[in-house]
Short mmCIF file of C-alpha atoms in Angstrom, two decimals:
data_model
loop_
_atom_site.label_atom_id
_atom_site.label_comp_id
_atom_site.label_asym_id
_atom_site.label_seq_id
_atom_site.Cartn_x
_atom_site.Cartn_y
_atom_site.Cartn_z
CA MET A 1 -105.71 8.18 93.84
CA LEU A 2 -104.82 4.49 93.59
CA ASP A 3 -103.99 3.00 90.22
CA ILE A 4 -105.97 -0.26 90.26
CA HIS A 5 -106.43 -2.42 87.19
CA ILE A 6 -109.98 -3.30 86.27
CA ASN A 7 -108.79 -6.80 85.41
CA PRO A 8 -106.79 -8.11 88.40
CA PHE A 9 -105.30 -10.88 86.25
CA ILE A 10 -103.34 -8.57 83.98
CA HIS A 11 -99.78 -9.84 84.02
CA ILE A 12 -97.28 -7.03 84.41
CA LYS A 13 -93.73 -8.01 83.49
CA ASP A 14 -91.09 -6.68 85.78
CA GLU A 15 -87.31 -6.98 85.56
CA ARG A 16 -87.27 -10.33 87.42
CA ASN A 17 -89.74 -11.93 85.03
CA ILE A 18 -87.80 -10.71 82.01
CA SER A 19 -84.58 -12.08 83.48
CA PHE A 20 -86.27 -15.41 84.27
CA ASP A 21 -87.70 -15.65 80.75
CA ALA A 22 -84.27 -14.94 79.25
CA PHE A 23 -82.71 -17.59 81.51
CA MET A 24 -85.37 -20.19 80.61
CA ASN A 25 -84.99 -19.45 76.90
CA LYS A 26 -81.21 -19.91 77.19
CA CYS A 27 -81.77 -23.24 78.99
CA VAL A 28 -84.21 -24.36 76.27
CA ASP A 29 -81.71 -23.37 73.58
CA CYS A 30 -79.07 -25.49 75.36
CA GLY A 31 -81.43 -28.50 75.44
CA ASN A 32 -81.99 -28.57 79.21
CA LYS A 33 -84.64 -31.29 79.72
CA GLU A 34 -86.33 -29.60 82.69
CA ALA A 35 -86.55 -26.26 80.88
CA LEU A 36 -87.91 -27.94 77.73
CA TYR A 37 -90.56 -29.70 79.82
CA ARG A 38 -91.58 -26.65 81.86
CA LYS A 39 -91.71 -24.24 78.92
CA GLY A 40 -93.60 -26.79 76.82
CA MET A 41 -96.22 -27.44 79.51
CA VAL A 42 -96.72 -23.75 80.30
CA ASN A 43 -97.00 -22.82 76.63
CA PHE A 44 -99.36 -25.72 75.90
CA PHE A 45 -101.79 -24.88 78.68
CA ARG A 46 -101.62 -21.17 77.92
CA ASN A 47 -102.50 -22.16 74.35
CA GLU A 48 -99.39 -20.37 73.09
CA ASN A 49 -98.53 -22.23 69.89
CA PRO A 50 -99.46 -25.73 71.13
CA ASP A 51 -97.62 -27.49 68.29
CA VAL A 52 -94.31 -25.91 69.32
CA ALA A 53 -95.14 -26.62 72.97
CA LEU A 54 -95.63 -30.32 72.19
CA GLU A 55 -92.31 -30.35 70.32
CA LEU A 56 -90.57 -29.01 73.44
CA ILE A 57 -92.22 -31.65 75.63
CA ASP A 58 -91.31 -34.33 73.07
CA LYS A 59 -87.64 -33.26 73.15
CA ALA A 60 -87.66 -33.49 76.95
CA LEU A 61 -89.21 -36.97 76.96
CA LYS A 62 -86.77 -38.20 74.30
CA GLY A 63 -84.04 -36.99 76.65
CA GLY A 64 -85.42 -39.23 79.40
CA HIS A 65 -87.47 -36.72 81.43
CA ASP A 66 -90.05 -38.90 83.24
CA ALA A 67 -92.56 -36.13 83.95
CA ALA A 68 -92.43 -35.10 80.28
CA THR A 69 -93.21 -38.68 79.27
CA TYR A 70 -96.22 -38.76 81.60
CA GLY A 71 -97.40 -35.26 80.64
CA PHE A 72 -97.15 -36.03 76.93
CA ALA A 73 -99.09 -39.27 77.43
CA ILE A 74 -101.90 -37.51 79.32
CA ILE A 75 -102.12 -34.75 76.72
CA SER A 76 -102.21 -37.43 73.99
CA ILE A 77 -105.11 -39.21 75.69
CA PHE A 78 -107.15 -36.01 75.73
CA LEU A 79 -106.32 -35.23 72.09
CA GLY A 80 -108.20 -38.43 71.17
CA GLY A 81 -107.99 -40.81 68.23
CA GLU A 82 -104.66 -42.50 67.53
CA TYR A 83 -102.99 -40.09 69.95
CA SER A 84 -105.18 -41.46 72.73
CA ARG A 85 -104.13 -45.05 72.06
CA GLU A 86 -100.45 -44.04 72.11
CA GLY A 87 -100.97 -42.16 75.38
CA VAL A 88 -102.62 -45.15 77.07
CA LYS A 89 -99.86 -47.43 75.74
CA THR A 90 -97.17 -45.11 77.14
CA ILE A 91 -98.78 -44.97 80.58
CA GLY A 92 -99.07 -48.78 80.58
CA GLU A 93 -95.37 -49.05 79.77
CA MET A 94 -94.54 -46.62 82.57
CA LEU A 95 -96.58 -48.67 85.05
CA ARG A 96 -94.89 -51.91 84.02
CA ALA A 97 -91.44 -50.31 84.24
CA ARG A 98 -91.83 -48.88 87.75
CA PRO A 99 -90.10 -50.68 90.61
CA SER A 100 -92.21 -53.06 92.71
#
C-alpha cells in the first residue's frame, strides 16, 4: 500500500535541506548580504518571527544589497503609517539614483 500524505503540502526535511539550512545559517552568521536578504524574505513571508526577519533584511540593505532595499521599501509600504511614507521615499530615491 502506498504511503500518501493527506496534505500534499507537508514539508518533509531530508538530508539536503538540513545541509542547506545549516549552510544558510552559517552564511547569515558571517554577515553574507545575500543570505541575510534571502533568509529574511523567506522568514517574513512564512510569518516566522517577522520582526527578526525584518532585522535580517535591514542588515542586508545597510550592507548595500539593492534587492533588500527594494524589498524592505515594499514591505514598509504595506505596513502602512509612517513606515509607508519611508517606503515610498526609499523607492523614490532608488528611482532617482538609477542610471539614465
